[in-house]
C-alpha positions as a printed Julia matrix, in Angstrom:
364×3 Matrix{Float64}:
 -58.89  -21.38  -37.51
 -59.67  -24.15  -40.03
 -58.23  -27.64  -40.06
 -55.82  -26.88  -42.92
 -54.34  -23.92  -41.11
 -53.96  -25.91  -37.93
 -52.16  -28.66  -39.79
 -49.8   -26.18  -41.47
 -49.01  -24.56  -38.1
 -48.32  -27.94  -36.53
 -45.95  -28.91  -39.36
 -44.13  -25.56  -38.97
 -43.71  -26.11  -35.23
 -42.48  -29.59  -35.86
 -39.88  -28.39  -38.38
 -38.77  -25.62  -35.98
 -38.46  -28.11  -33.13
 -36.46  -30.46  -35.31
 -34.19  -27.61  -36.4
 -33.6   -26.61  -32.79
 -32.91  -30.2   -31.84
 -30.34  -30.58  -34.63
 -28.66  -27.29  -33.61
 -28.58  -28.39  -29.98
 -27.09  -31.72  -30.99
 -24.37  -29.93  -32.95
 -23.61  -27.68  -29.97
 -23.53  -30.59  -27.52
 -21.32  -32.55  -29.9
 -18.93  -29.63  -30.46
 -15.89  -30.3   -28.31
 -14.94  -26.61  -28.4
 -17.97  -25.62  -26.32
 -16.86  -27.3   -23.06
 -13.39  -25.84  -23.61
 -14.85  -22.38  -24.16
 -17.0   -22.62  -21.04
 -14.03  -23.83  -19.01
 -11.8   -21.0   -20.25
 -14.51  -18.45  -19.58
 -14.92  -19.6   -16.01
 -11.33  -20.38  -15.09
  -9.34  -17.87  -17.16
 -11.35  -15.07  -18.78
 -13.48  -14.13  -15.77
 -10.5   -13.9   -13.36
  -8.69  -11.74  -15.93
 -11.7    -9.43  -16.19
 -11.85   -9.21  -12.41
  -8.14   -8.41  -12.15
  -8.45   -5.59  -14.67
 -11.65   -4.2   -13.17
 -10.31   -4.27   -9.6
  -7.03   -2.69  -10.71
  -8.91    0.16  -12.37
 -11.39    0.56   -9.51
  -8.6     0.67   -6.94
  -6.32    2.9    -8.99
  -9.02    5.49   -9.67
 -10.23    5.6    -6.09
 -13.62    4.01   -6.73
 -13.05    1.24   -4.17
 -11.83    3.79   -1.62
 -14.97    5.9    -2.19
 -17.33    2.94   -1.94
 -15.47    1.79    1.15
 -16.97    4.84    2.85
 -20.49    3.88    1.81
 -22.75    3.27   -1.22
 -22.72    5.88   -3.98
 -24.58    6.56   -7.2
 -23.03    6.64  -10.66
 -23.27   10.45  -10.85
 -21.43   10.81   -7.54
 -18.7     8.42   -8.63
 -18.39   10.17  -12.0
 -17.93   13.5   -10.23
 -15.19   11.99   -8.09
 -13.43   10.73  -11.22
 -13.75   14.09  -12.97
 -16.02   12.65  -15.69
 -18.16   15.42  -17.24
 -21.83   14.92  -17.99
 -22.71   12.61  -15.1
 -22.53    8.86  -14.76
 -24.53    7.57  -17.73
 -21.52    6.12  -19.54
 -19.78    5.13  -16.32
 -22.69    2.83  -15.47
 -21.67    0.33  -18.13
 -18.26    0.0   -16.47
 -19.75   -0.21  -12.99
 -22.27   -2.81  -14.11
 -19.44   -5.08  -15.21
 -18.21   -4.91  -11.62
 -21.69   -5.97  -10.53
 -21.71   -8.83  -13.05
 -18.31   -9.99  -11.79
 -19.57   -9.96   -8.2
 -17.22   -7.3    -6.87
 -19.89   -4.62   -6.66
 -23.51   -4.74   -5.61
 -26.34   -2.48   -6.77
 -29.62   -1.43   -5.23
 -31.78    1.68   -4.83
 -29.75    3.37   -7.54
 -26.48    3.09   -5.63
 -23.4     0.9    -5.94
 -21.67   -0.76   -3.0
 -18.71   -3.05   -2.38
 -19.72   -6.7    -2.41
 -16.77   -9.11   -2.65
 -14.25   -9.64    0.12
 -11.45   -8.77   -2.3
 -13.02   -5.44   -3.26
 -13.59   -4.59    0.4
 -10.0    -5.49    1.3
  -8.51   -3.46   -1.57
 -10.54   -0.42   -0.5
  -8.64   -0.18    2.78
  -5.61    2.16    2.87
  -3.52   -0.36    4.78
  -3.75   -2.72    1.78
  -2.44   -0.17   -0.72
   0.71   -2.22   -1.37
  -1.44   -5.21   -2.38
  -3.5    -3.03   -4.71
  -0.29   -1.7    -6.26
   1.09   -5.24   -6.65
  -2.07   -6.2    -8.55
  -1.66   -3.1   -10.72
   1.96   -4.07  -11.42
   0.82   -7.52  -12.57
  -1.91   -6.12  -14.83
   0.02   -3.21  -16.31
   3.56   -4.57  -16.56
   3.73   -8.35  -16.13
   0.72   -9.01  -18.37
   2.14   -6.68  -21.01
   5.44   -8.5   -21.32
   3.76  -11.92  -21.24
   1.47  -10.82  -24.06
   4.05   -9.11  -26.24
   7.35  -10.91  -25.55
   7.31  -13.07  -28.73
   6.55  -10.06  -30.94
   9.16   -7.95  -29.15
  11.78  -10.65  -29.65
  10.88  -11.0   -33.33
  10.94   -7.24  -33.94
  13.92   -6.45  -31.74
  11.9    -4.12  -29.51
  12.67   -3.6   -25.82
  10.93   -2.03  -22.9
  12.28    1.24  -21.5
  12.3     2.83  -18.07
   9.44    5.0   -19.3
   7.3     1.87  -19.66
   7.29    1.59  -15.88
   5.36    3.7   -13.42
   7.85    4.42  -10.67
   5.14    5.32   -8.19
   3.34    2.01   -8.66
   6.6     0.06   -8.36
   7.55    1.92   -5.18
   4.14    1.16   -3.67
   4.03   -2.5    -4.7
   7.53   -3.15   -3.39
   6.19   -2.46    0.09
   4.68   -5.97    0.01
   8.09   -7.19    1.18
   8.56   -4.27    3.58
   8.38   -6.29    6.84
  11.07   -8.67    5.61
  13.38   -5.91    4.41
  12.89   -4.03    7.65
  13.95   -7.14    9.55
  17.13   -7.28    7.43
  17.78   -3.6     8.16
  17.27   -4.17   11.89
  19.82   -7.01   11.85
  22.41   -4.94    9.97
  22.1    -1.38   11.33
  24.14   -0.08   14.27
  21.5     1.46   16.52
  23.69    3.46   18.9
  26.59    5.07   17.01
  26.22    7.86   14.45
  25.5     6.28   11.07
  25.79    7.86    7.64
  23.44    5.98    5.32
  23.29    6.05    1.53
  20.21    4.44    0.03
  20.46    3.69   -3.69
  17.03    3.47   -5.3
  15.07    4.88   -2.38
  11.56    4.54   -3.82
   9.1     6.16   -1.46
  11.76    6.42    1.25
  10.08    4.05    3.71
  13.26    2.09    4.42
  15.26    5.22    5.17
  12.45    6.25    7.48
  12.59    2.89    9.23
  16.37    3.07    9.65
  16.04    6.59   11.07
  13.46    5.33   13.56
  15.93    2.68   14.81
  18.84    5.05   15.18
  18.15    8.69   16.17
  21.77    9.56   15.32
  21.42    8.41   11.71
  21.71   10.82    8.78
  21.1     9.79    5.19
  21.3    10.57    1.51
  18.53    8.9    -0.49
  18.79    8.77   -4.3
  16.58    7.37   -7.03
  17.12    6.93  -10.75
  13.64    8.26  -11.6
  13.23   11.98  -10.94
   9.53   11.84  -10.07
  10.18    9.08   -7.53
  12.97   11.11   -5.9
  10.66   14.11   -5.7
   7.97   12.02   -4.02
  10.52   10.66   -1.55
  11.65   14.19   -0.71
   8.06   15.21   -0.06
   7.63   12.17    2.16
  10.71   13.05    4.2
   9.33   16.52    4.8
   5.95   15.08    5.78
   7.63   12.62    8.16
   9.7    15.33    9.81
  13.0    13.91    8.5
  14.07   16.65    6.09
  16.76   17.81    8.53
  18.3    14.31    8.68
  17.72   13.0     5.18
  18.72   14.59    1.89
  16.93   13.25   -1.18
  18.0    13.66   -4.78
  17.65   12.31   -8.27
  20.78   10.42   -9.21
  22.48    7.37  -10.69
  24.93    5.34   -8.6
  27.27    5.1   -11.6
  27.6     8.9   -11.81
  27.64    9.92   -8.15
  30.46   12.29   -7.19
  30.76   11.75   -3.44
  33.45   11.18   -0.85
  33.79    7.64    0.62
  32.0     8.68    3.78
  29.09    6.3     4.38
  28.84    3.66    7.08
  26.05    1.78    5.36
  24.87    1.59    1.75
  21.51   -0.06    1.08
  20.06   -1.3    -2.2
  16.57   -2.77   -2.1
  14.85   -4.45   -5.07
  17.01   -2.78   -7.69
  20.21   -4.7    -8.51
  18.42   -5.97  -11.64
  18.17   -2.36  -12.85
  21.86   -2.77  -13.7
  22.82   -4.93  -16.73
  24.3    -8.23  -15.63
  27.73   -7.42  -17.11
  27.82   -4.1   -15.21
  26.85   -5.33  -11.75
  30.36   -5.92  -10.46
  31.3    -2.38  -11.5
  28.15   -0.98   -9.87
  28.98   -2.83   -6.67
  32.54   -1.48   -6.84
  31.02    2.02   -7.04
  28.91    1.3    -3.98
  31.96    0.06   -2.07
  33.9     3.17   -3.1
  31.33    5.29   -1.28
  31.79    3.39    1.98
  34.16    4.38    4.73
  36.58    1.62    5.86
  34.56   -0.96    7.76
  31.31    0.22    6.18
  28.82   -2.34    4.93
  26.51   -2.92    1.99
  23.03   -4.37    2.58
  21.43   -5.52   -0.66
  18.02   -7.2    -0.81
  16.62   -8.71   -3.99
  14.48  -11.34   -5.59
  16.58  -14.09   -7.14
  16.17  -16.63   -9.91
  13.91  -19.63   -9.39
  10.98  -17.96   -7.66
   7.22  -18.1    -8.14
   5.34  -17.13  -11.3
   5.27  -13.47  -10.3
   9.05  -13.36   -9.9
   9.5   -15.18  -13.19
   7.31  -12.55  -14.89
   9.39   -9.82  -13.25
  12.5   -11.53  -14.57
  10.97  -11.68  -18.05
  10.23   -7.94  -17.91
  13.84   -7.07  -17.19
  15.17   -9.56  -19.73
  13.19   -7.63  -22.35
  14.14   -4.13  -21.14
  16.73   -1.84  -22.71
  18.21   -1.31  -19.26
  18.95   -3.68  -16.42
  18.97   -7.42  -16.75
  17.62  -10.68  -15.36
  17.18  -11.38  -11.67
  20.45  -12.52  -10.11
  21.42  -16.03   -9.2
  22.28  -16.14   -5.5
  25.78  -17.59   -5.87
  26.67  -15.37   -8.82
  25.7   -12.22   -6.87
  27.89  -13.35   -3.97
  30.8   -13.75   -6.4
  30.12  -10.32   -7.92
  30.21   -8.7    -4.48
  33.49  -10.47   -3.72
  34.98   -9.37   -7.04
  33.88   -5.83   -6.18
  36.07   -6.0    -3.07
  33.57   -6.84   -0.35
  34.65   -9.28    2.35
  32.64  -11.58    4.58
  29.81  -11.69    2.04
  26.71  -13.55    3.24
  23.36  -14.38    1.62
  20.29  -15.06    3.75
  16.8   -16.06    2.65
  14.47  -13.54    4.31
  11.07  -14.71    2.99
  10.34  -18.34    3.9
   9.84  -20.47    0.81
  10.62  -17.64   -1.63
  13.7   -16.67   -3.6
  14.13  -13.34   -1.82
  17.45  -12.79   -0.07
  19.53  -10.26    1.84
  23.21   -9.94    0.91
  25.68   -8.26    3.27
  29.33   -7.42    2.6
  31.97   -5.29    4.31
  34.39   -2.74    2.9
  37.42   -3.89    4.87
  39.92   -1.53    3.24
  40.23    2.18    2.63
  39.28    3.31   -0.83
  42.29    4.68   -2.72
  40.49    7.3    -4.79
  39.31   10.51   -3.15
  36.17   10.73   -5.27
  34.05    8.48   -7.4
């Protein structure tokens, strides 16, 4: 190479270096870059992880990998994906990038503590709670302004009753403690559970009192069907009847010793809650009691998002205020109404009231 060519090459490298230096200076001086990097680390990446883990848990990938490493083709077969795992690999590799999966020798494995925990069956309620946040809470947070502007509302069909029933089991130990404090364990008890979900609370009550019989109803037909299947599987079909129904339309005699409502008073519009509680009282025998557990106003971000969801639904209404719900129960005819915080530090309470008088009407 001659001297002229060398000089030209040196000038070109110098210009390129100068160009790179100016570009780097512009990047370093751009105040949006630190913000972008901060958002990516502190907001975007956790969001990606939440969505990936929700999908991986919901589709059984975490459960499969909890039993041992597996290749993409094996996982694709488990998901019912035709043609093998070529396209699935891109999705799995995001899990690797996020640190929730590992990869080696052509096989994927669980890596993060969160992924390992969510793979365990005993943590299904936590996995469902994460799914509720991603599918329902995130949706209303994202779309609430547009919905308000356009006059749109969420419907019952926008929920997945199975996911809600599973996620509500997060508070199961606390609700079970409230049931244990309220339920007569020796005398025959006729229980009506309104909004039974999976039926776990009826099952728990039946385990405390072998003389208990129950009717469990749910507003969503598929949820009631699942509860009925659970009762059969638990050996309770002879003690517990399960049906699809709405409290406001039930045609039953006032025969029950205990009515329970867990996590569902906000499925009734605020203006209709006193009437709904009157209906519940009308189904109680004299001296029967209502046990109602619910999240209340003023809770953590998750409860505020739940409240937002119901404020933007075409059914139900906002989470109740503690003192207002007490007044509604009293207006509905309950006596001795009490409200007790059952989760330390959280706005989750148990309300108990008694039907002190005979109901005048023969049917409701």
